[in-house]
Amino acid sequence: MATVLPQHQAFDVSVDVQPQSGSKCFDDDGRLKRTGTVWTASAHIITAVIGSGVLSLAWATAQLGWVAGPAVMLLFAFVTYYTSTLLSFCYRTGDPVTGKRNYTYTDAVRSNLGGFKVKICGFVQYLNLFGVAIGYTIASSISMVAIKRSNCFHSSDGKDECHVNSNPYMIAFGIAEIIFSQIENFEQLWWLSIVAAVMSFTYSSIGLGLGIGKVAETGTIRGSMTGIDIGTVTETQKIWRSFQALGDIAFAYSYSLILIEIQDTVKSPPSEAKTMRKATLVSVSTTTLFYMLCGCMGYAAFGDASPGNLLTGFGFYNPYWLIDIANAAIVIHLVGAYQVFVQPLFAFVEKSAAEKFPDSQFISKNIKIQIPCVGLYNLNMFRLVWRTLFVITTTVISMILPFFNDVVGLLGALGFWPLTVYFPVEMYIVQKRIPKWSTKWLCLQTLSGACLIITIAAAAGSIAGGRLIADQGTTYISAFLQSQQSHSQLMEDNTAARNHIHSNPAFDISVMEGGSKFFDDDGRPKRTGNVMTASAHIITAVIGSGVLSLAWAIAQLGWVVGPVVMVMFSIVTYYTSCLLVACYRDPVTGNRNSTYSAAVKNHLGGFMYKVLGIVQRINLYGITIGYTITACISMVAIRKNACVHKHGEGKRCLINSNPYMIAFGVIEIILSQIPNFDKMAWLSTVAAIMSFTYSGIGLALGIAKVAEIKTIKGSLTGVTIGVQVTQTEKIWRIFQALGDIAFAYSFAIVLIEIEDTVKSPPSEAKTMKTASKISLSVTSIFYILCGCLGYAAFGDLAPGNLLTGTGFSNPSWLIDIANAAIVIHLIGAYQVFSQPFYAFVEKKAAQLYPDNHFITKDIEIMSYKLNRFKVVWRTLYVISTTLLSMIFPFFNGVVGFLGALGYWPMTIYFPVAMYIAQKQILKWSTRWVCLQVLCLSVLVIALLAAVGSIVGVMGDNKNQMLQHNQVFDVSVNMPPQGGSKCFDDDGRLKRTGTVWTASAHIITAVIGSGVLSLAWAIAQLGWVAGPAVMFLFSLVTYYTSTLLSACYRSGDSDTGKRNYTYMDAVQSNLGGVKVKICGYVQYLNLFGVAIGYTIASAISMMAIKRSNCFHKSGGKDPCHINSNPYMIAFGIAEIMFSQIPDFDQLWWLSIVAAVMSFTYSTIGLGLGIAKVAETGTIMGSMTGISIGTVSETEKMWRSFQALGDIAFAYSYSLILIEIQDTVRSPPSEAKTMKKATIISVAVTTLFYMLCGCMGYAAFGDLAPGNLLTGFGFYNPYWLLDIANVAIVVHLVGAYQVYCQPLFAFVEKAAAKKYPDSEFISRDIKIPVPGLGHCNLNLFRLVWRTAFVIVTTVISMLLPFFNDVVGLLGAVGFWPLTVYFPVEMYIAQKRIPKWSTRWLCLQILSVACLIITIAAAAGSIAGVISDLKTYKPFKTSY
């Protein structure tokens, strides 16, 4: 008998049955005897694995090349097999043979992990299953279309282009799935699964056979070692495609999400886990072999031109009948695979419904129907309706977004890490009780972390690389830019383009006239847009921040009028859009109107063109004001949410919005310097993604709220007169609601520009009518859902902005994500709408004052062209919109006013007037009268909406005046306390550091610029001594660091007095003169590190400039560059960052720097591996650089200097105590630091070994002093640029990590010496928008600025990277890493003199001293050598 579970267990699809003892008919859980075997389980897995993903593997291999492609495939196979075996252990909880069964993946997560992770798992799993169903629908329709096209090509001998609409085939597939979805459960699917498995082998074998046949026919194995060449694609496209290829391969291995369900069909004994391990091995081995063959043979056959879908991208044309068989097999396979994947989702929804409504006969009652040859069938009405609706939904979405390759890559990326790696690893750790920090635990977490990075990269590649988003975004932006140019300017541009082509003998202008294969009839390159791309552009333009006010709008109108008005607006918008798209071409000449402005000028004349310009630009200006207000409200909401979460619901959190508007304005001032629309593709794409994110969250929260309260709120007529509003307010609010809805449908401004991206035939107007119908249907459904669900959730109290009006307060983190998405979207949207205004003013100014250098002349700064007029004008523009936003910060009123102002002229009047002029409709004819009535009706509505919005603004202004000075202050001044919730035992604010933050700080300090000189160091020592010395240094560093961490507290290791700095520890444990010596050495070393980092960053910045110069000149220009400007630039950045008060506030900079250090180290490592693979030789020798290449003396000095370079790479002990002082307790800080040290030293040593050895293997004795800037590598130059940018970003952070102790020492000493000096002790509170208050200390400002200036000047005097690195390593290693830790440890632990332990520690110290002296001597010799040819401040490279 089923038991009803608690309400919070949202993702439970298991059924608890009264247990019966195992028998002939029943298993140990009381269910019917399971009958599955190794072979049925293998068939299910193969059905799930060998799916449509196999068809994209040739394309994926083409992106990665012959080396990386198969290697990545094999790696995914190993990971999938290993994590699947971990997951199979989790089928039973407790005993692997008799323990409680987990019937679903979610059940396994609940039994092993529990809590919130169950909901996350359920959400990810079912979202992924839903996505897979969409992907399979798309793939099957493509195969059916391919059969049709193949036969069409054959019958027309290739003369007919054979355009085929995919929608009927998707509908046919959907009908088949509706029928098959009525199969009750997984176990009854076995026959369909086996048929599907046979079909998957069929088409895979045909694809493989055709690949082999193609290779045999051409006699050539195509492709290259590194995949598709840069040139065929751009550098950026290469990166995104490589990432997308990872997603495609991940998708090909996505089956873990149904593995538990498959395991639940298996009989026992033997144990289910044992059977599943065998089944997994069989199926993964089989599929990997197939994948390797299919992917590699496809790549060998087509090389870089491999299609995204091998059998439908027309990689093969003949034999066409065999292609048809293969595609038919794909369709049959996908019919079964669809069911295999969606059964868990069906089961979840049906069980939830049965639990929620146990007495509903619609849900629970089965009707028995006799089916001939099959027997009785239990028809359940709820199952019939729900499963049918599910299939219809997936089919409709597939018709809207039919992009196979991009969807496949995105699904693979999103599903692989959480379901295939993360949850199986976490469950296995819990079930097997693997101790934290044990070797096995670390290995499993490393695997999980690595797969997460791959998943993020693959998802990014699928989003950015696909036409689904990136191409559409770019085309939309280009189109929008064109909308702001005059028609005459466009004609001039076309004429210039034609003249250029005429002057080039390689082109024949005749191919352009009248259209050709490459050019359209207006001489432009062939347009490629279609119904789906145009629909996507419109949806991107329509769904914006307007969606957030729709719940409020419906609340004013009620359940009857609200949805009706929304539908009416959508119908009117669709009708006038159809009129507008008919104006794209001149009816007489057929000439195109590429922009809205050009269409108005052509049909209505010059005066109306000017009127349009005024209306359009006022609207654009108003929209930027609205976006500033909205962004600020979202930022305030995040802050307010944090306040409520921290202080409780009863706390009144009043926050001043002005600092947030100023912050938004500052960001927009910076982004406004982006020269034009064409450079904004990335920003627009990000903004589009964010708009879907927050809209989706708002919709989901509305559904959740209705489900939670189990009541649909609201009334038929909206807000009640006399309760919420007066009669007058009701009227004005209704009018304002009309404006809000109008704002949500404002997209006509870019419709002509979108039409200009569409190919023909069919005619552009026909395509755009279809696109308008699709997109407005989708957005109207979305709007009605968002608005109605928001109203259903809050009723008459629905807020003006659903996400910021505290409509929702929980889950707070999800609300914050949504508001952050709004802010990011609006940052981009502001620029999208402002750029046309910028371009208009700048063009007019240039025309009026062509000789004014202030307007026309560009100043080049660091390769960026700066125009002073642009800077001033755009800054003033942003300031003006920010000030107006601060004066009128009323979201709802402004949105309504903007909707009213822009909707009538742009969406109704001009389209109607142009259509009448174009079609020459007679005055007072029926059609003319109807169009004018429509126009006047909407004008009246627009005027009423505008008035209502103005009244709303006036009402809001009164409320603002009442609350003008009510701002929320969260600062607290309290005296020091003992350990408490807010304070540690020393009275300081609670420390929050963990093992991971400490590890990040250490890795930031350790993996620094030193890694770049390791190849050179190993080249001096050779294959034997080099790695041995590196390993020795790592052991010494780790050991002495553990000694040092024990000295953080004096006395008791848990409660003793804290030593906040390295010097404090020395003073507590050693005292006397040693404290001063330690201070001098430590701070001198820190000072030196700052100099070394300044030099290293300047060299990297120059390397970027030189790399681009070499690439541009083809290696002919020596590209000499002065390093001084780059050192100065680095110094300016450090002056700003040096104002961060202390170490604890540096965590974010430290983590960014740590990520960057891994980035450039990994690139260096990758380039080394690639170089070795390219040359096929491991260079170098056992003893290092040969005597003869250098003299015997030079060999000796260089070997010593190499020791210094390696020592420098491990220099972080001097800040270890400071890092330890950021760590929370319990557990004790020493314990945490030991763990952090072992993690970070192990990670960095592995990196060092790989980077140093691979660099030496690649270059041998010629390994450069700086691997990435000494031009060891020249290509790919873009990758070197990324690496060098990462070095600079890392060094910006590392500089601060090292200098903070020195800053703190000087400031503390000054405060002690001059306690009454306000210049030293007084802090000035300065509000920083979004961050709270910043405490500005004048002494800190002056002293830290002077420090940075001094280090910068010295770096300009002595810019010798390798020698300085070696000297710093030598000077700092022995005293700070070895001597003082050893001495303090001896003193603290009171180790007797001449005891064995004492002797061992002293021998270690003396040995390291000798190495230090030798290394220092070698580095000084190098500096002296460099100084012989050096001129101060005149260094160039």
mmCIF file of C-alpha atoms in Angstrom, residues 516-728:
data_model
loop_
_atom_site.group_PDB
_atom_site.id
_atom_site.type_symbol
_atom_site.label_atom_id
_atom_site.label_comp_id
_atom_site.label_asym_id
_atom_site.label_seq_id
_atom_site.Cartn_x
_atom_site.Cartn_y
_atom_site.Cartn_z
ATOM 1 C CA SER A 516 23.425 34.915 -57.779
ATOM 2 C CA LYS A 517 24.772 32.052 -55.731
ATOM 3 C CA PHE A 518 26.788 34.439 -53.519
ATOM 4 C CA PHE A 519 24.986 37.795 -53.766
ATOM 5 C CA ASP A 520 21.415 39.014 -53.420
ATOM 6 C CA ASP A 521 19.683 41.316 -55.886
ATOM 7 C CA ASP A 522 20.991 44.427 -54.088
ATOM 8 C CA GLY A 523 24.643 43.328 -54.398
ATOM 9 C CA ARG A 524 25.016 42.340 -50.757
ATOM 10 C CA PRO A 525 26.262 38.904 -49.695
ATOM 11 C CA LYS A 526 23.515 36.280 -49.779
ATOM 12 C CA ARG A 527 21.180 36.553 -46.793
ATOM 13 C CA THR A 528 20.706 33.298 -44.885
ATOM 14 C CA GLY A 529 17.916 34.013 -42.393
ATOM 15 C CA ASN A 530 14.784 31.903 -42.260
ATOM 16 C CA VAL A 531 11.528 31.649 -40.328
ATOM 17 C CA MET A 532 13.252 30.245 -37.254
ATOM 18 C CA THR A 533 16.119 32.772 -37.089
ATOM 19 C CA ALA A 534 13.663 35.648 -37.602
ATOM 20 C CA SER A 535 11.406 34.220 -34.873
ATOM 21 C CA ALA A 536 14.365 33.994 -32.508
ATOM 22 C CA HIS A 537 15.332 37.645 -33.209
ATOM 23 C CA ILE A 538 11.786 38.827 -32.500
ATOM 24 C CA ILE A 539 11.550 36.777 -29.283
ATOM 25 C CA THR A 540 14.899 38.263 -28.130
ATOM 26 C CA ALA A 541 13.599 41.794 -28.825
ATOM 27 C CA VAL A 542 10.158 41.258 -27.245
ATOM 28 C CA ILE A 543 10.864 39.336 -24.011
ATOM 29 C CA GLY A 544 12.495 41.960 -21.790
ATOM 30 C CA SER A 545 11.942 43.657 -18.458
ATOM 31 C CA GLY A 546 8.322 44.395 -19.451
ATOM 32 C CA VAL A 547 7.378 40.852 -18.474
ATOM 33 C CA LEU A 548 7.922 41.696 -14.788
ATOM 34 C CA SER A 549 5.030 44.182 -14.620
ATOM 35 C CA LEU A 550 2.388 41.987 -16.283
ATOM 36 C CA ALA A 551 1.124 40.423 -13.015
ATOM 37 C CA TRP A 552 0.467 43.953 -11.684
ATOM 38 C CA ALA A 553 -1.253 44.915 -14.948
ATOM 39 C CA ILE A 554 -3.599 41.890 -14.796
ATOM 40 C CA ALA A 555 -4.296 42.691 -11.128
ATOM 41 C CA GLN A 556 -5.691 46.090 -12.215
ATOM 42 C CA LEU A 557 -7.829 44.581 -15.000
ATOM 43 C CA GLY A 558 -8.933 41.271 -13.444
ATOM 44 C CA TRP A 559 -9.259 37.701 -14.692
ATOM 45 C CA VAL A 560 -11.626 38.626 -17.539
ATOM 46 C CA VAL A 561 -10.244 41.829 -19.023
ATOM 47 C CA GLY A 562 -6.524 41.207 -18.293
ATOM 48 C CA PRO A 563 -5.909 38.138 -20.492
ATOM 49 C CA VAL A 564 -8.361 39.482 -23.116
ATOM 50 C CA VAL A 565 -6.433 42.788 -23.408
ATOM 51 C CA MET A 566 -3.169 40.865 -23.679
ATOM 52 C CA VAL A 567 -4.563 38.705 -26.497
ATOM 53 C CA MET A 568 -5.957 41.816 -28.215
ATOM 54 C CA PHE A 569 -2.555 43.547 -28.081
ATOM 55 C CA SER A 570 -0.909 40.442 -29.537
ATOM 56 C CA ILE A 571 -3.469 40.286 -32.399
ATOM 57 C CA VAL A 572 -3.132 43.997 -33.192
ATOM 58 C CA THR A 573 0.673 43.753 -33.017
ATOM 59 C CA TYR A 574 0.622 40.732 -35.336
ATOM 60 C CA TYR A 575 -1.708 42.451 -37.833
ATOM 61 C CA THR A 576 0.290 45.694 -37.996
ATOM 62 C CA SER A 577 3.516 43.674 -38.201
ATOM 63 C CA CYS A 578 2.108 41.996 -41.310
ATOM 64 C CA LEU A 579 1.376 45.450 -42.749
ATOM 65 C CA LEU A 580 4.882 46.616 -41.883
ATOM 66 C CA VAL A 581 6.727 43.644 -43.398
ATOM 67 C CA ALA A 582 4.846 44.243 -46.672
ATOM 68 C CA CYS A 583 6.693 47.598 -46.875
ATOM 69 C CA TYR A 584 10.144 45.994 -47.030
ATOM 70 C CA ARG A 585 10.223 46.165 -50.835
ATOM 71 C CA ASP A 586 9.102 48.946 -53.154
ATOM 72 C CA PRO A 587 6.059 47.609 -55.049
ATOM 73 C CA VAL A 588 7.194 49.126 -58.367
ATOM 74 C CA THR A 589 10.999 48.774 -58.442
ATOM 75 C CA GLY A 590 11.329 45.895 -55.986
ATOM 76 C CA ASN A 591 14.131 47.770 -54.207
ATOM 77 C CA ARG A 592 14.695 46.855 -50.576
ATOM 78 C CA ASN A 593 14.157 49.184 -47.611
ATOM 79 C CA SER A 594 16.839 47.928 -45.230
ATOM 80 C CA THR A 595 15.681 49.934 -42.203
ATOM 81 C CA TYR A 596 12.482 51.227 -40.634
ATOM 82 C CA SER A 597 13.701 54.772 -41.371
ATOM 83 C CA ALA A 598 14.330 53.958 -45.042
ATOM 84 C CA ALA A 599 10.853 52.451 -45.378
ATOM 85 C CA VAL A 600 9.202 55.591 -43.898
ATOM 86 C CA LYS A 601 11.283 57.901 -46.113
ATOM 87 C CA ASN A 602 10.480 55.875 -49.238
ATOM 88 C CA HIS A 603 6.711 55.616 -48.604
ATOM 89 C CA LEU A 604 5.809 58.791 -46.677
ATOM 90 C CA GLY A 605 8.511 61.338 -47.578
ATOM 91 C CA GLY A 606 11.043 63.569 -45.817
ATOM 92 C CA PHE A 607 8.816 65.288 -43.231
ATOM 93 C CA MET A 608 7.492 62.013 -41.824
ATOM 94 C CA TYR A 609 11.040 60.698 -41.842
ATOM 95 C CA LYS A 610 12.012 63.561 -39.506
ATOM 96 C CA VAL A 611 8.966 62.984 -37.274
ATOM 97 C CA LEU A 612 9.904 59.303 -37.045
ATOM 98 C CA GLY A 613 13.475 60.252 -36.089
ATOM 99 C CA ILE A 614 12.252 62.442 -33.225
ATOM 100 C CA VAL A 615 9.776 59.824 -31.934
ATOM 101 C CA GLN A 616 12.284 57.015 -32.294
ATOM 102 C CA ARG A 617 15.051 58.796 -30.429
ATOM 103 C CA ILE A 618 12.792 60.097 -27.649
ATOM 104 C CA ASN A 619 11.658 56.515 -27.208
ATOM 105 C CA LEU A 620 15.237 55.220 -27.121
ATOM 106 C CA TYR A 621 16.195 57.882 -24.563
ATOM 107 C CA GLY A 622 13.174 57.029 -22.417
ATOM 108 C CA ILE A 623 13.935 53.317 -22.568
ATOM 109 C CA THR A 624 17.462 53.902 -21.219
ATOM 110 C CA ILE A 625 15.948 55.856 -18.290
ATOM 111 C CA GLY A 626 13.527 52.992 -17.664
ATOM 112 C CA TYR A 627 16.354 50.467 -17.763
ATOM 113 C CA THR A 628 18.426 52.488 -15.268
ATOM 114 C CA ILE A 629 15.478 52.548 -12.836
ATOM 115 C CA THR A 630 14.818 48.830 -13.277
ATOM 116 C CA ALA A 631 18.462 47.831 -12.786
ATOM 117 C CA CYS A 632 18.694 49.940 -9.636
ATOM 118 C CA ILE A 633 15.500 48.394 -8.221
ATOM 119 C CA SER A 634 16.949 44.915 -8.782
ATOM 120 C CA MET A 635 20.236 45.825 -7.061
ATOM 121 C CA VAL A 636 18.311 47.311 -4.128
ATOM 122 C CA ALA A 637 16.201 44.135 -4.002
ATOM 123 C CA ILE A 638 19.335 41.982 -3.683
ATOM 124 C CA ARG A 639 20.571 44.174 -0.822
ATOM 125 C CA LYS A 640 17.140 44.234 0.799
ATOM 126 C CA ASN A 641 16.810 40.470 0.472
ATOM 127 C CA ALA A 642 20.148 40.019 2.238
ATOM 128 C CA CYS A 643 19.007 42.395 5.012
ATOM 129 C CA VAL A 644 15.708 40.553 5.537
ATOM 130 C CA HIS A 645 17.491 37.203 5.474
ATOM 131 C CA LYS A 646 20.018 38.417 8.047
ATOM 132 C CA HIS A 647 17.743 40.348 10.448
ATOM 133 C CA GLY A 648 14.435 38.517 9.997
ATOM 134 C CA GLU A 649 11.117 39.355 8.361
ATOM 135 C CA GLY A 650 10.230 41.916 11.044
ATOM 136 C CA LYS A 651 13.193 44.163 10.275
ATOM 137 C CA ARG A 652 12.386 47.193 8.141
ATOM 138 C CA CYS A 653 15.195 47.470 5.604
ATOM 139 C CA LEU A 654 15.101 50.894 3.952
ATOM 140 C CA ILE A 655 17.765 51.433 1.325
ATOM 141 C CA ASN A 656 18.596 54.536 -0.685
ATOM 142 C CA SER A 657 18.434 53.769 -4.397
ATOM 143 C CA ASN A 658 20.706 56.607 -5.573
ATOM 144 C CA PRO A 659 24.086 54.876 -5.013
ATOM 145 C CA TYR A 660 22.888 51.923 -7.113
ATOM 146 C CA MET A 661 21.781 54.176 -9.958
ATOM 147 C CA ILE A 662 25.160 55.887 -9.834
ATOM 148 C CA ALA A 663 26.899 52.494 -9.901
ATOM 149 C CA PHE A 664 24.832 51.455 -12.928
ATOM 150 C CA GLY A 665 25.662 54.777 -14.574
ATOM 151 C CA VAL A 666 29.403 54.290 -13.986
ATOM 152 C CA ILE A 667 29.238 50.844 -15.640
ATOM 153 C CA GLU A 668 27.327 52.295 -18.593
ATOM 154 C CA ILE A 669 29.846 55.121 -18.993
ATOM 155 C CA ILE A 670 32.582 52.503 -19.352
ATOM 156 C CA LEU A 671 30.589 50.274 -21.725
ATOM 157 C CA SER A 672 29.394 53.265 -23.750
ATOM 158 C CA GLN A 673 32.960 53.592 -25.046
ATOM 159 C CA ILE A 674 32.400 50.424 -27.105
ATOM 160 C CA PRO A 675 32.710 52.078 -30.541
ATOM 161 C CA ASN A 676 29.675 50.628 -32.324
ATOM 162 C CA PHE A 677 27.052 47.912 -32.583
ATOM 163 C CA ASP A 678 29.361 45.483 -34.356
ATOM 164 C CA LYS A 679 31.622 45.213 -31.277
ATOM 165 C CA MET A 680 28.701 44.438 -28.966
ATOM 166 C CA ALA A 681 27.734 40.931 -30.128
ATOM 167 C CA TRP A 682 28.946 39.319 -26.895
ATOM 168 C CA LEU A 683 27.086 41.793 -24.687
ATOM 169 C CA SER A 684 23.823 41.357 -26.582
ATOM 170 C CA THR A 685 24.086 37.555 -26.445
ATOM 171 C CA VAL A 686 24.662 37.613 -22.674
ATOM 172 C CA ALA A 687 21.718 40.010 -22.243
ATOM 173 C CA ALA A 688 19.388 37.746 -24.264
ATOM 174 C CA ILE A 689 20.321 34.710 -22.151
ATOM 175 C CA MET A 690 19.765 36.698 -18.934
ATOM 176 C CA SER A 691 16.278 37.832 -20.056
ATOM 177 C CA PHE A 692 15.161 34.218 -20.477
ATOM 178 C CA THR A 693 16.768 33.375 -17.110
ATOM 179 C CA TYR A 694 14.852 35.852 -14.967
ATOM 180 C CA SER A 695 11.602 35.427 -16.926
ATOM 181 C CA GLY A 696 11.834 31.662 -16.434
ATOM 182 C CA ILE A 697 12.513 32.084 -12.695
ATOM 183 C CA GLY A 698 9.548 34.450 -12.327
ATOM 184 C CA LEU A 699 7.283 31.961 -14.101
ATOM 185 C CA ALA A 700 8.555 29.034 -12.003
ATOM 186 C CA LEU A 701 8.124 30.965 -8.737
ATOM 187 C CA GLY A 702 4.547 31.837 -9.703
ATOM 188 C CA ILE A 703 3.769 28.161 -10.320
ATOM 189 C CA ALA A 704 5.434 27.199 -7.020
ATOM 190 C CA LYS A 705 3.498 29.877 -5.081
ATOM 191 C CA VAL A 706 0.146 28.723 -6.476
ATOM 192 C CA ALA A 707 1.070 25.096 -5.717
ATOM 193 C CA GLU A 708 2.110 26.075 -2.159
ATOM 194 C CA ILE A 709 -1.010 28.035 -1.210
ATOM 195 C CA LYS A 710 -3.310 25.699 -3.241
ATOM 196 C CA THR A 711 -5.469 28.743 -4.091
ATOM 197 C CA ILE A 712 -5.862 30.821 -7.226
ATOM 198 C CA LYS A 713 -6.158 34.397 -5.965
ATOM 199 C CA GLY A 714 -7.612 37.425 -7.731
ATOM 200 C CA SER A 715 -11.057 38.444 -8.918
ATOM 201 C CA LEU A 716 -12.938 38.825 -12.185
ATOM 202 C CA THR A 717 -12.706 42.640 -12.118
ATOM 203 C CA GLY A 718 -9.274 43.208 -10.541
ATOM 204 C CA VAL A 719 -8.394 45.334 -7.514
ATOM 205 C CA THR A 720 -11.435 46.164 -5.385
ATOM 206 C CA ILE A 721 -12.725 49.737 -5.167
ATOM 207 C CA GLY A 722 -12.946 50.847 -1.561
ATOM 208 C CA VAL A 723 -10.522 48.213 -0.278
ATOM 209 C CA GLN A 724 -7.230 48.617 -2.142
ATOM 210 C CA VAL A 725 -7.973 51.751 -4.235
ATOM 211 C CA THR A 726 -10.443 54.581 -4.713
ATOM 212 C CA GLN A 727 -12.630 54.751 -7.815
ATOM 213 C CA THR A 728 -10.351 57.389 -9.406
#
